[in-house]
XYZ file of C-alpha atoms in Angstrom:
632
model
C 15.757 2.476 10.556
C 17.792 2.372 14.172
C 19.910 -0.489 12.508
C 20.823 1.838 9.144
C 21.732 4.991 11.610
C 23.489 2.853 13.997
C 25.659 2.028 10.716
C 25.829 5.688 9.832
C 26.883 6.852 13.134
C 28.608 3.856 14.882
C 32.137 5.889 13.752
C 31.623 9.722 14.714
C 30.020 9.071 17.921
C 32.439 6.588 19.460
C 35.293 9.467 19.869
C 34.687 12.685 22.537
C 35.399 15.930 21.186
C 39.098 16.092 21.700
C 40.035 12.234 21.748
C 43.661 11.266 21.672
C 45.189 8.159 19.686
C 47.191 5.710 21.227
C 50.587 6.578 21.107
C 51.869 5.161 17.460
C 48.218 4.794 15.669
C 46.975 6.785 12.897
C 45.225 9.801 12.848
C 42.583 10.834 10.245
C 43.510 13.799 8.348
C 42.391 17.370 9.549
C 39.879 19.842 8.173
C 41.882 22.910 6.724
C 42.450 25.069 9.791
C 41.545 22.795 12.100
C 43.579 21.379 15.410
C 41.367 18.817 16.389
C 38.157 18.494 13.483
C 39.217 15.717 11.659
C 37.986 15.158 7.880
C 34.440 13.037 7.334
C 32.482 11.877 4.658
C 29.434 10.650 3.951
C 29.075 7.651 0.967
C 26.574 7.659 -1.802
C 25.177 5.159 -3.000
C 27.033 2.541 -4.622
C 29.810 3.015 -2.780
C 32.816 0.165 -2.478
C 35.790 -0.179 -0.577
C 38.922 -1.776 -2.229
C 42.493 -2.582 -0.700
C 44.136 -0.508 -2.796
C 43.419 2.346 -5.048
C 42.096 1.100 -8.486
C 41.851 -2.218 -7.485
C 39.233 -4.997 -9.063
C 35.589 -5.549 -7.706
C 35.241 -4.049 -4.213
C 33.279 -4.484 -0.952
C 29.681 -2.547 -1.594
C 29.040 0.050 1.613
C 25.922 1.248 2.759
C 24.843 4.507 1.094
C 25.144 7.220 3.966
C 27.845 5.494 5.820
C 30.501 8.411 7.511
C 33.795 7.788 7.227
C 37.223 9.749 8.334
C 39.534 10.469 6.041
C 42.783 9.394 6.484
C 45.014 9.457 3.165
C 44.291 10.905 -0.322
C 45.888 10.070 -3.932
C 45.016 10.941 -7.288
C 43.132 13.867 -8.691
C 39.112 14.080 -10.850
C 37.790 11.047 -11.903
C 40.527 8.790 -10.390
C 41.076 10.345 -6.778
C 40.581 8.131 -4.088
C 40.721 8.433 -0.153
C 42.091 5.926 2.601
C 38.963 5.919 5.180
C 38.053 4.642 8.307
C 35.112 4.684 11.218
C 37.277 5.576 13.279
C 39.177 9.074 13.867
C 42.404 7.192 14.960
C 43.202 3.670 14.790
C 42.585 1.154 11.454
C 41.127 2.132 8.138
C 38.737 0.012 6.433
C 40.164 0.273 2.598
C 40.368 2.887 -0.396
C 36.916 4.027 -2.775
C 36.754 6.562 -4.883
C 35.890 10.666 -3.649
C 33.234 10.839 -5.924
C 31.146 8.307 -4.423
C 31.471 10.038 -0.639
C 29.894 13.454 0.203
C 32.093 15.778 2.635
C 30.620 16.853 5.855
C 32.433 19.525 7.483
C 30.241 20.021 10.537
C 28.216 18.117 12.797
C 25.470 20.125 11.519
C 21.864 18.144 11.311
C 17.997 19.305 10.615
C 15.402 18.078 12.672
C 11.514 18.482 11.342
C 9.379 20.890 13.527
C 5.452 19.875 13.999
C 4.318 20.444 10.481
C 0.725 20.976 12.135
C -0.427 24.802 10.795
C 2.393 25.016 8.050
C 3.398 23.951 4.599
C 5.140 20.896 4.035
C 8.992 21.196 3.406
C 9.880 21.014 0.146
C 13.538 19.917 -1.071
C 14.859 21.268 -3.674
C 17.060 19.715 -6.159
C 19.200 22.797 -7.260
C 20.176 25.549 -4.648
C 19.547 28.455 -7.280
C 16.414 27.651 -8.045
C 15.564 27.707 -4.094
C 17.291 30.993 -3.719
C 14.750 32.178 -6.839
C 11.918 31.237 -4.572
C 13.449 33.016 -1.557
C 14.096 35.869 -3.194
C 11.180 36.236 -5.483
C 9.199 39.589 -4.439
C 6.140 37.118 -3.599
C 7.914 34.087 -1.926
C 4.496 32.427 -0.274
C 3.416 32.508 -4.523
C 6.697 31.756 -5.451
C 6.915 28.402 -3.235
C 3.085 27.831 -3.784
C 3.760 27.838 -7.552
C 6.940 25.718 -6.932
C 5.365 22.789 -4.989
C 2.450 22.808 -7.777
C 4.944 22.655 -10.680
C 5.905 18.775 -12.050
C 9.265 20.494 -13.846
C 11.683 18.574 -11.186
C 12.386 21.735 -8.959
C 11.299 20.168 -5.898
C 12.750 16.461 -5.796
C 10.876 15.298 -1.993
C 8.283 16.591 0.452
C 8.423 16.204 4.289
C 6.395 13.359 5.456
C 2.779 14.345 6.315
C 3.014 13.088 9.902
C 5.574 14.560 12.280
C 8.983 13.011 12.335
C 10.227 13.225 15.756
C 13.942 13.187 16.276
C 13.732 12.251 19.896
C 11.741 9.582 19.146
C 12.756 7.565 16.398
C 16.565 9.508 15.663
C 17.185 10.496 11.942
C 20.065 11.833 10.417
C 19.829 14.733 7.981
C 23.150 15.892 7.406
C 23.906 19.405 6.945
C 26.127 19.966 4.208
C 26.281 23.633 3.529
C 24.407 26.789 4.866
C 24.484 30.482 4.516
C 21.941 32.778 5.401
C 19.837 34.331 2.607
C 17.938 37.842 3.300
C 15.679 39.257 0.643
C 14.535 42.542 -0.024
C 11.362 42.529 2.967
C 14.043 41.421 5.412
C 13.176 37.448 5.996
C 16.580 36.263 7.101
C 16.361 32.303 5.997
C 19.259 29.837 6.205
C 19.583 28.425 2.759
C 20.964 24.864 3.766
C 22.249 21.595 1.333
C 21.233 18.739 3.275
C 21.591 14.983 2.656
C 19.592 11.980 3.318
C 18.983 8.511 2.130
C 16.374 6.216 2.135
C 15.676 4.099 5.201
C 14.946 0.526 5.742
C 12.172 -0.805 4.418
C 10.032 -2.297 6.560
C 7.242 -5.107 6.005
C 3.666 -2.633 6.187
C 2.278 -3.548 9.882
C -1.392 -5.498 10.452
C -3.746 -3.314 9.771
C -5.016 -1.248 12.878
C -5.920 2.177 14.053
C -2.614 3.745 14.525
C -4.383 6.118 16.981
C -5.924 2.772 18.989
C -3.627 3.291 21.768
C -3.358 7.386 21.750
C -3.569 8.569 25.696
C -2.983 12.008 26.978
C -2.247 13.701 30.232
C -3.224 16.809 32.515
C -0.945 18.022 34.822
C -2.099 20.852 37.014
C 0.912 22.683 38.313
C -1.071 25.002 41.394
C 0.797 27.765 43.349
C -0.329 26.777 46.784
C 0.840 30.125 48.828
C -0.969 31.976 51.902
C -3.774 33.792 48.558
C -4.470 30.233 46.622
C -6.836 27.942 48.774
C -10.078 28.899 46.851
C -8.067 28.241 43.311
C -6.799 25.168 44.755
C -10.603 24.224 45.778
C -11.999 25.237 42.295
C -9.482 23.284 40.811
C -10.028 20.161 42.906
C -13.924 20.331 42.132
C -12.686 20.651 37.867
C -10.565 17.500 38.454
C -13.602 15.715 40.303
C -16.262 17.480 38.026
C -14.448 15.718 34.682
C -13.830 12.483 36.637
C -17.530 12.297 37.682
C -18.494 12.651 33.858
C -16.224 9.864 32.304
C -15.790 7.608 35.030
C -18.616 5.252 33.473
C -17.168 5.793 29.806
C -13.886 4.487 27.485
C -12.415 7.530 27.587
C -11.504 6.916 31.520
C -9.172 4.601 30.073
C -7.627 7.349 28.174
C -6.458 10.504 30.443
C -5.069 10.375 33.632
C -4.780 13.766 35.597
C -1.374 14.708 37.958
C -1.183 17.548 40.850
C 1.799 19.461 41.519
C 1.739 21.859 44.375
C 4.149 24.827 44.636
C 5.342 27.405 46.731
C 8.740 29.271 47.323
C 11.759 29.250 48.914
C 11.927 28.630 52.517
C 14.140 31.204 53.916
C 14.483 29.217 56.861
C 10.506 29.409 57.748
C 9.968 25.987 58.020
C 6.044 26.504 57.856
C 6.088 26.843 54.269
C 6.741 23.453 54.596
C 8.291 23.121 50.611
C 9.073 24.337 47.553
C 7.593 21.581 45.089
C 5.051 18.520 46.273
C 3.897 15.956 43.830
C 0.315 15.259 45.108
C -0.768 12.730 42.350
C 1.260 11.276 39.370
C -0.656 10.848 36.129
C -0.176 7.115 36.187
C -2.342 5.007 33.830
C -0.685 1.489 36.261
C -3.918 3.363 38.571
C -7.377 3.808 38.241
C -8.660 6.923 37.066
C -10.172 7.787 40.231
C -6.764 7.075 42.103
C -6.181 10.747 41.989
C -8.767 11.805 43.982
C -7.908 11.141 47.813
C -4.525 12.400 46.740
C -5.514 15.629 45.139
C -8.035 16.183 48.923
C -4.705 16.117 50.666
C -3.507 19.377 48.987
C -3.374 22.665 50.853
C -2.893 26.579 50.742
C 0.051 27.598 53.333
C -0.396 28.785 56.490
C 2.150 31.299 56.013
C 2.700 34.019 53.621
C 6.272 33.644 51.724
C 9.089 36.781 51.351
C 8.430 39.252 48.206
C 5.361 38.625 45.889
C 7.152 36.265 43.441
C 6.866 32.601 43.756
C 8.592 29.492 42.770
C 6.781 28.436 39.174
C 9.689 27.524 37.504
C 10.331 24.498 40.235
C 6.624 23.596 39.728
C 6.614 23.155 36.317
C 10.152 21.687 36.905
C 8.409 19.281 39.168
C 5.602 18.096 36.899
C 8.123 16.590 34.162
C 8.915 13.891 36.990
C 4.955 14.036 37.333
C 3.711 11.774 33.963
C 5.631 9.206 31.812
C 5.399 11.576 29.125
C 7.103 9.658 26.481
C 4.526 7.269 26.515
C 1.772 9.825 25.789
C 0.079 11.046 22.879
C -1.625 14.095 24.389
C 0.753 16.310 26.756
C -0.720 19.164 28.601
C 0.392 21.069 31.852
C -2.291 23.771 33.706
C -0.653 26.487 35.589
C -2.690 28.036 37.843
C -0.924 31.470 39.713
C -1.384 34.849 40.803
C 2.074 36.209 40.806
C 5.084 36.213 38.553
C 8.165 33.477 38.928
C 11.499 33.741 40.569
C 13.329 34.040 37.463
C 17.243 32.047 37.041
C 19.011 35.222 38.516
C 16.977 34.890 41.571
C 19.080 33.772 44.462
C 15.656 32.660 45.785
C 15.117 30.327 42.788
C 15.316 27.049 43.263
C 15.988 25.611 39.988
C 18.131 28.671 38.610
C 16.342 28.173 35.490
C 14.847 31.025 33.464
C 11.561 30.639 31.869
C 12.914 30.298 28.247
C 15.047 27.015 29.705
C 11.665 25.877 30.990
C 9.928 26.819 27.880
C 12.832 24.272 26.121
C 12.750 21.554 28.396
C 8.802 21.692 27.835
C 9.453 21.637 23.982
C 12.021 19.039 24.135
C 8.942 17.048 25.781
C 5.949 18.484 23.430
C 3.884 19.365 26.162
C 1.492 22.224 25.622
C 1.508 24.217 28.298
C -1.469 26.538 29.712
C -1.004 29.604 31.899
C -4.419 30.428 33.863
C -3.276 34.068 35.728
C -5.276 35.415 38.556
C -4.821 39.072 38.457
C -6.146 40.012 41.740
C -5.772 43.492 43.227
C -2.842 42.294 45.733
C -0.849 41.747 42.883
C -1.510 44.428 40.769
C 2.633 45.755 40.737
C 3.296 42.326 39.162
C 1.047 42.020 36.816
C 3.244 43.093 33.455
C 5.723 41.492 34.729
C 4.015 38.100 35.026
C 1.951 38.295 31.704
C 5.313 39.269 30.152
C 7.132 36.009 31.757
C 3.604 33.541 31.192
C 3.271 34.726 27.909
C 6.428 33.770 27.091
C 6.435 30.129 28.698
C 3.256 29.371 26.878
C 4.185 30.351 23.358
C 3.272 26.824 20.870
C 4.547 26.607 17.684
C 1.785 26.813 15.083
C -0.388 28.928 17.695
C -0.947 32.396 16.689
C -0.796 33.215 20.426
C 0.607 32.048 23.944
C -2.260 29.716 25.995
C -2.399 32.691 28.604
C -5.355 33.094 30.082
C -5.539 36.480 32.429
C -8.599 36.251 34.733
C -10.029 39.757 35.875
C -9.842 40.309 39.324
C -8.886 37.165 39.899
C -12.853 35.524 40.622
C -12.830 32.353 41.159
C -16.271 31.672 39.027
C -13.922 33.027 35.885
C -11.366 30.411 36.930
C -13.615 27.816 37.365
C -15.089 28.648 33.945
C -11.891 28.394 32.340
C -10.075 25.480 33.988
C -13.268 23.347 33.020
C -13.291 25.160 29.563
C -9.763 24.250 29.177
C -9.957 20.965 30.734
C -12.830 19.236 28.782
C -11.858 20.654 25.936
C -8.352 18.630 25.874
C -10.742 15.603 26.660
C -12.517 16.471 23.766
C -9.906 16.300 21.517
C -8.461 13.056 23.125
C -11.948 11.727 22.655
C -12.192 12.880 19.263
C -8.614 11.263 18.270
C -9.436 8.166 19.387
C -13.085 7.552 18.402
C -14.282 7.353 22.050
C -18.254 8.619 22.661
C -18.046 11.847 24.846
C -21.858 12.650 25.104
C -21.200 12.976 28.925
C -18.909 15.772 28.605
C -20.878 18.908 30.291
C -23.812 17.958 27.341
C -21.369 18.691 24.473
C -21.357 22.638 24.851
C -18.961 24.279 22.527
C -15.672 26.121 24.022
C -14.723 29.666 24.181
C -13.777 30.671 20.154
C -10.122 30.894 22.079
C -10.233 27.731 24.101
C -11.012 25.755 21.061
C -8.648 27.398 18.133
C -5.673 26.666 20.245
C -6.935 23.296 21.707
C -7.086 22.134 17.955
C -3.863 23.419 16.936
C -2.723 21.327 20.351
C -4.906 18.822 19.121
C -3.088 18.227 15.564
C -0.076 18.908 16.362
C -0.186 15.593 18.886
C -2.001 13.685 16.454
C 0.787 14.435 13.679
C 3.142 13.864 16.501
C 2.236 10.624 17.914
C 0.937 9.092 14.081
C 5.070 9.604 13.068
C 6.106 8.024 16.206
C 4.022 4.930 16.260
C 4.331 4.653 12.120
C 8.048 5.111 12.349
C 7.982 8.172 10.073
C 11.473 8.569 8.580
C 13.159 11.866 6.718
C 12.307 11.909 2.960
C 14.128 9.198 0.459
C 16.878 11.675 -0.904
C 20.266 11.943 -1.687
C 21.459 15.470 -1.997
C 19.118 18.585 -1.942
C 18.566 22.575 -0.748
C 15.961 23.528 1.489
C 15.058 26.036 3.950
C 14.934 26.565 7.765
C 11.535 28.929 7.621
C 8.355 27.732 6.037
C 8.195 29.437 2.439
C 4.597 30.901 3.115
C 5.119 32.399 6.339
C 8.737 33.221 6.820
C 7.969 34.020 10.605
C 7.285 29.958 10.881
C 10.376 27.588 11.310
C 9.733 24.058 9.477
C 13.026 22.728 10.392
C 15.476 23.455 13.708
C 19.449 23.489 12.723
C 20.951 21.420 15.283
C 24.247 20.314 16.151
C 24.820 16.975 16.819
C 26.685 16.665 20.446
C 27.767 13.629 22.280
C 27.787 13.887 26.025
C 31.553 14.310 26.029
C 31.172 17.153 23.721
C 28.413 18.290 25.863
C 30.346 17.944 29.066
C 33.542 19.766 27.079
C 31.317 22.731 26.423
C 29.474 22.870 30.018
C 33.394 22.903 31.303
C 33.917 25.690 28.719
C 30.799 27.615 29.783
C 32.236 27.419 33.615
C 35.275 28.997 32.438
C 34.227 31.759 30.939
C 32.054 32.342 33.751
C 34.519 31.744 36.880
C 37.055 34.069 34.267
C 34.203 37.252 34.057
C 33.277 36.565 38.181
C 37.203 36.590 39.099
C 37.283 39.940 37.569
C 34.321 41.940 38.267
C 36.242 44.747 40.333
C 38.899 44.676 37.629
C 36.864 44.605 34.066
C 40.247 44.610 32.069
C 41.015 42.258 33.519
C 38.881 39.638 32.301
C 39.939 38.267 29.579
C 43.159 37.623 30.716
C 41.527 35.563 33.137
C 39.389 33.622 31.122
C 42.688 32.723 28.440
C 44.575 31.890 31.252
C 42.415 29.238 32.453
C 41.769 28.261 29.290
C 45.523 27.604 28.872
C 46.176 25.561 32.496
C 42.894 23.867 31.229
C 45.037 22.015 28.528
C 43.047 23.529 25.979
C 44.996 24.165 22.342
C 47.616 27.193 22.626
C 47.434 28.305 19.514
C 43.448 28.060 19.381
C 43.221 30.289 22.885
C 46.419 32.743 21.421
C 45.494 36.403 22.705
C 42.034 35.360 22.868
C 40.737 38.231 20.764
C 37.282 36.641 20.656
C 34.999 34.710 23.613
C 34.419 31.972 21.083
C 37.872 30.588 21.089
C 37.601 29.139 24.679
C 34.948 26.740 22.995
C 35.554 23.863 21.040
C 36.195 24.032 17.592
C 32.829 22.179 16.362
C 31.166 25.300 16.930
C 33.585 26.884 14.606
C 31.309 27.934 11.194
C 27.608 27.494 12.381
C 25.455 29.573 10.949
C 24.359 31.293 13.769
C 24.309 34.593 15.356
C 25.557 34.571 19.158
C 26.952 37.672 20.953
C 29.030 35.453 23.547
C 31.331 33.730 20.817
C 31.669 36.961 19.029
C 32.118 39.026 22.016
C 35.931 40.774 22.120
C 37.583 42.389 25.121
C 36.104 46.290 24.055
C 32.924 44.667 23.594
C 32.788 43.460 27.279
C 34.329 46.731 28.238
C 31.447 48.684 26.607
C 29.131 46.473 28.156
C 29.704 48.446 31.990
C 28.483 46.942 35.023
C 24.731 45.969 34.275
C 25.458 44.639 30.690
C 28.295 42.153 31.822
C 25.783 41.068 35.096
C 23.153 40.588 32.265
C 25.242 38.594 30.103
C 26.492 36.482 33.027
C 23.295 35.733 33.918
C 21.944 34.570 30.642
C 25.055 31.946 30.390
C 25.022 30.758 34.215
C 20.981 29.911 32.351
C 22.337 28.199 30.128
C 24.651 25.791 31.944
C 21.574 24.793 33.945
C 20.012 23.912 30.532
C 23.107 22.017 29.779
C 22.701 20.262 32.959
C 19.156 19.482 32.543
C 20.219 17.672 28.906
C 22.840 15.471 30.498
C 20.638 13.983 33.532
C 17.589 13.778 31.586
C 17.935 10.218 29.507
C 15.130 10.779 27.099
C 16.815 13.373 25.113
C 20.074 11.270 24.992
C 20.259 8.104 21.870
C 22.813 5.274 22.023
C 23.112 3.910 18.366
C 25.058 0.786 17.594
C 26.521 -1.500 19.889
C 28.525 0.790 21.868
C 27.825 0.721 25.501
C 29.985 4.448 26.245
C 27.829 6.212 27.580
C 29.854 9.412 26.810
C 29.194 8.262 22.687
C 25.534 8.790 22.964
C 24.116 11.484 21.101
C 21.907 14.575 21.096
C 20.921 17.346 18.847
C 21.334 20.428 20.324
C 19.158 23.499 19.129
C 21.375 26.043 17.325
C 19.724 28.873 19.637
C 20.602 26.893 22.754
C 24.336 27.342 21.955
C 26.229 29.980 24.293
């Protein structure tokens, strides 16, 4: 499948965002509007290239192969178009428009875990999706539609999770609007393309779950309060390591420590912000973790204000496991007081818990929230449930993994971390056929523990089956779907992305900066702002007539987020709309987008998230698809 995409992609991704020809080559032709989008297709099957237009037998392409467009002739049944992979330089030959699909944005669909949900049906006519949508009983509706043989629905999702980080797909985007019907679901109603993969040779049969491992970081606020949480927690870790040291499943889990406190303020007794204590490395013994974990402490000292540092904790423990390697993915945090959140000039991260909560997701770790609501912190109590809750949020759970414990006793802790703890192992055990009779003598978990342990629990297994079986979008050529699940509107089955090379990235981080430095520069003078902001924009070499009077934020981006269908008050923001704002609103909104540059900066260092197809070795062609909600 990587060779097919590399032949899909090997053209778009080689050029940044705003790439220049060499003086005297060609240029592809430009989308109507555009300064700097150039026109793309995508073949169909049966596809050839010829020298000329209506010349003899051609050169068969790949179905799914994107060209640029570079001249056009003819009209109906006997237009053609000059094409190359290129956006400037040599074109590859003539074939007939009919046999290529346009693509006028960068737009692709990436599966969410189908664990809890309905599979997503593709449709093979928009209308009679839109039926379905807005039928006044669209769960009986789509329910009626994936039961019908009439040809409605031409594929189905795969039933095992097909993981775009993992093995990169391409489902083009080739239209979208956004549908609303008459109980107020909004639902993108998008025309996607696909086509079928390589066919591989069917493997030797073997348990595809025979190598399944999983991993428990704890992620432990160690301040001045913690010491008997930190104990408890030591004694779960030594407790669960006592019980399968003599069995397979040792051979399965590995546990991590991450200590955490706050910032320093130039008390060097706090010692640090983050420690790793103990990686979860399987290249160790099991028990490796133990004379690591001893060496963990409480601070001497207490720390300024009642908020820690949880965000750098959790930061810390995605450095603290090979993750990608791992079927199971689970982080513990264990705290008694909220988080220094990215306005914080305390925080050392400046990332907000819903950047955490995406870097986590970007990873599929499930993350656990164990909150010790002791009387000392009683004035941050909402405000920590409100921020944990948040962070710990699964998709397919019907609630966050936040677990408040009264009065913060440590016997209620205890109870839960081992609760918590054993029954991950359980589920690791149970994946993987490995005998578990020495786990606390089999006693069932809390009704809580266990619902959202086996939602966890499938949603890894569907996760980890696609990965290791290669799972690949459905075999189809041109369809309608939708972004929410048809049953449960509140449920999203597939994420629109845009699909961003680092250049493009780095363009838009650049772009981000501006806008920011432009608002900062003018925060005595409000008025003033936007004059700012296009004036930079313009010394920045950015496109004159793009920035003009700069009537709207979104025209100091790039034009590739021209046209997405999605919702953003930064892009649509105008100069009375910032006005109206006042003081507070524009801090608020500058705080939200100094977030999200650190996100942005988060997906360029982080070379998981980043895929290289073909044989390019530009590191600024790699590729990524960015969430739509992500955008500014």
């Amino acid at each position: 499948m990587m060779r097919f995409l590399a032949l899909i992609l090997a053209a778009f991704i080689a050029m940044p965002a705003l790439a220049q020809a060499p003086a005297g080559a060609r240029r592809a032709l430009l989308m109507e509007g555009k300064q700097t989008l150039t026109q793309k297709v995508l073949t169909r099957p049966g596809a050839t290239l010829h020298a000329t237009p209506g010349a003899g037998a051609g050169t068969p392409v790949p179905g799914f192969t994107l060209f640029h467009v570079y001249a056009r002739q003819g009209s109906g049944a006997e237009a053609w178009i000059e094409v190359g992979r290129d956006a400037t330089g040599a074109t590859e030959g003539w074939m007939r428009e009919e046999r290529a699909l346009p693509w006028g944005q960068t737009m692709v669909l990436a599966f969410t875990n189908p664990a809890g949900r309905e599979r997503t049906m593709f449709f093979g006519d928009g209308q009679a999706l839109r039926r379905v949508i807005l039928a006044r009983d669209m769960a009986a509706a789509g329910a009626e539609a994936r039961r019908a043989n009439d040809g409605r629905v031409i594929a189905l999702e795969p039933e095992t999770y097909v993981d775009i980080s993992r093995n990169f797909y391409l489902l083009p985007v080739l239209s979208a609007e956004e549908v609303e019907n008459e109980r107020g679901d909004r639902m993108r109603l998008l025309e996607v393309a696909s086509a079928p993969a390589e066919r591989r040779a069917a493997p030797p049969a073997r348990d595809p779950l025979a190598d399944f491992r999983g991993a428990l970081v704890f992620v432990v606020d160690t301040t001045l309060s913690m010491q008997p949480y930190l104990d408890r927690t030591r004694e779960a870790i030594r407790n669960v390591m006592a019980r399968i040291g003599t069995t397979a499943l040792r051979d399965r889990f590995r546990f991590g420590l991450v200590a955490y406190r706050d910032d320093l303020g130039g008390n060097q007794a706090l010692e640090y912000v983050t420690r790793t204590h103990a990686r979860a490395d399987f290249s160790q013994p099991a028990d490796a973790i133990l004379p690591r974990i001893a060496e963990a402490a409480a601070a001497t000292e207490s720390n300024e204000g009642f908020d820690e540092d949880a965000v750098a904790g959790l930061r810390a423990a995605l450095d603290a496991a090979d993750w990608n390697s791992l079927g199971g993915r689970f982080i513990i945090l264990v705290t008694d007081a909220g988080t220094r959140d990215a306005t914080d000039p305390r925080s050392s991260t400046r990332l907000g818990i819903a950047e955490m909560r995406e870097l986590l997701k970007q990873r599929a770790i499930a993350t656990f929230a164990l909150h010790l609501l002791t009387p000392e912190g009683r004035n941050n109590h909402a405000r920590a449930r409100a921020q944990y809750r948040e962070l710990t949020r699964f998709d397919g759970a019907p609630e966050p993994f936040y677990y408040p414990i009264p009065n913060g006793e440590v016997a209620a802790f205890g109870q839960t971390v081992e609760a918590i703890t054993e029954a991950l192992l359980r589920q690791v055990a149970t994946l993987t056929n490995t005998p578990i009779a020495q786990l606390r003598g089999n006693a069932p978990a809390a009704p809580q523990v266990q619902q959202q342990v086996d939602v966890v629990g499938q949603a890894m297994r569907l996760a980890y089956l696609g990965r290791v079986q290669e799972a690949a979008a459905p075999d189809i050529v041109r369809s309608f779907t939708t972004d929410r699940d048809l049953a449960d509107s509140n449920r999203a089955n597939l994420d629109v992305r845009i699909l961003l090379t680092r250049d493009q990235l780095s363009d838009l981080r650049s772009a981000l900066r501006l806008v920011i430095d432009g608002a900062n520069a003018g925060r005595l003078q409000p008025q003033t702002v936007f004059a700012n902001i296009r004036n930079a924009a313009l010394s920045a070499a950015r496109d004159p007539r793009r920035i003009g009077n700069l009537e709207r934020l979104g025209a100091a981006f790039g034009e590739y987020l021209d046209g997405l269908p999605y919702r953003s008050q930064v892009m649509e923001l105008t100069e009375r709309g910032w006005l109206e704002l006042q003081s507070g609103g524009q801090r608020e909104l500058l705080n939200a987008l100094e977030a999200k540059l650190r996100l942005y900066d988060e997906y360029a260092r982080t070379p998981a998230l980043w895929t290289q197809l073909g044989s390019g070795n530009d590191a600024g062609a790699a590729v990524f698809p960015m969430p739509l909600d992500q955008l500014p």
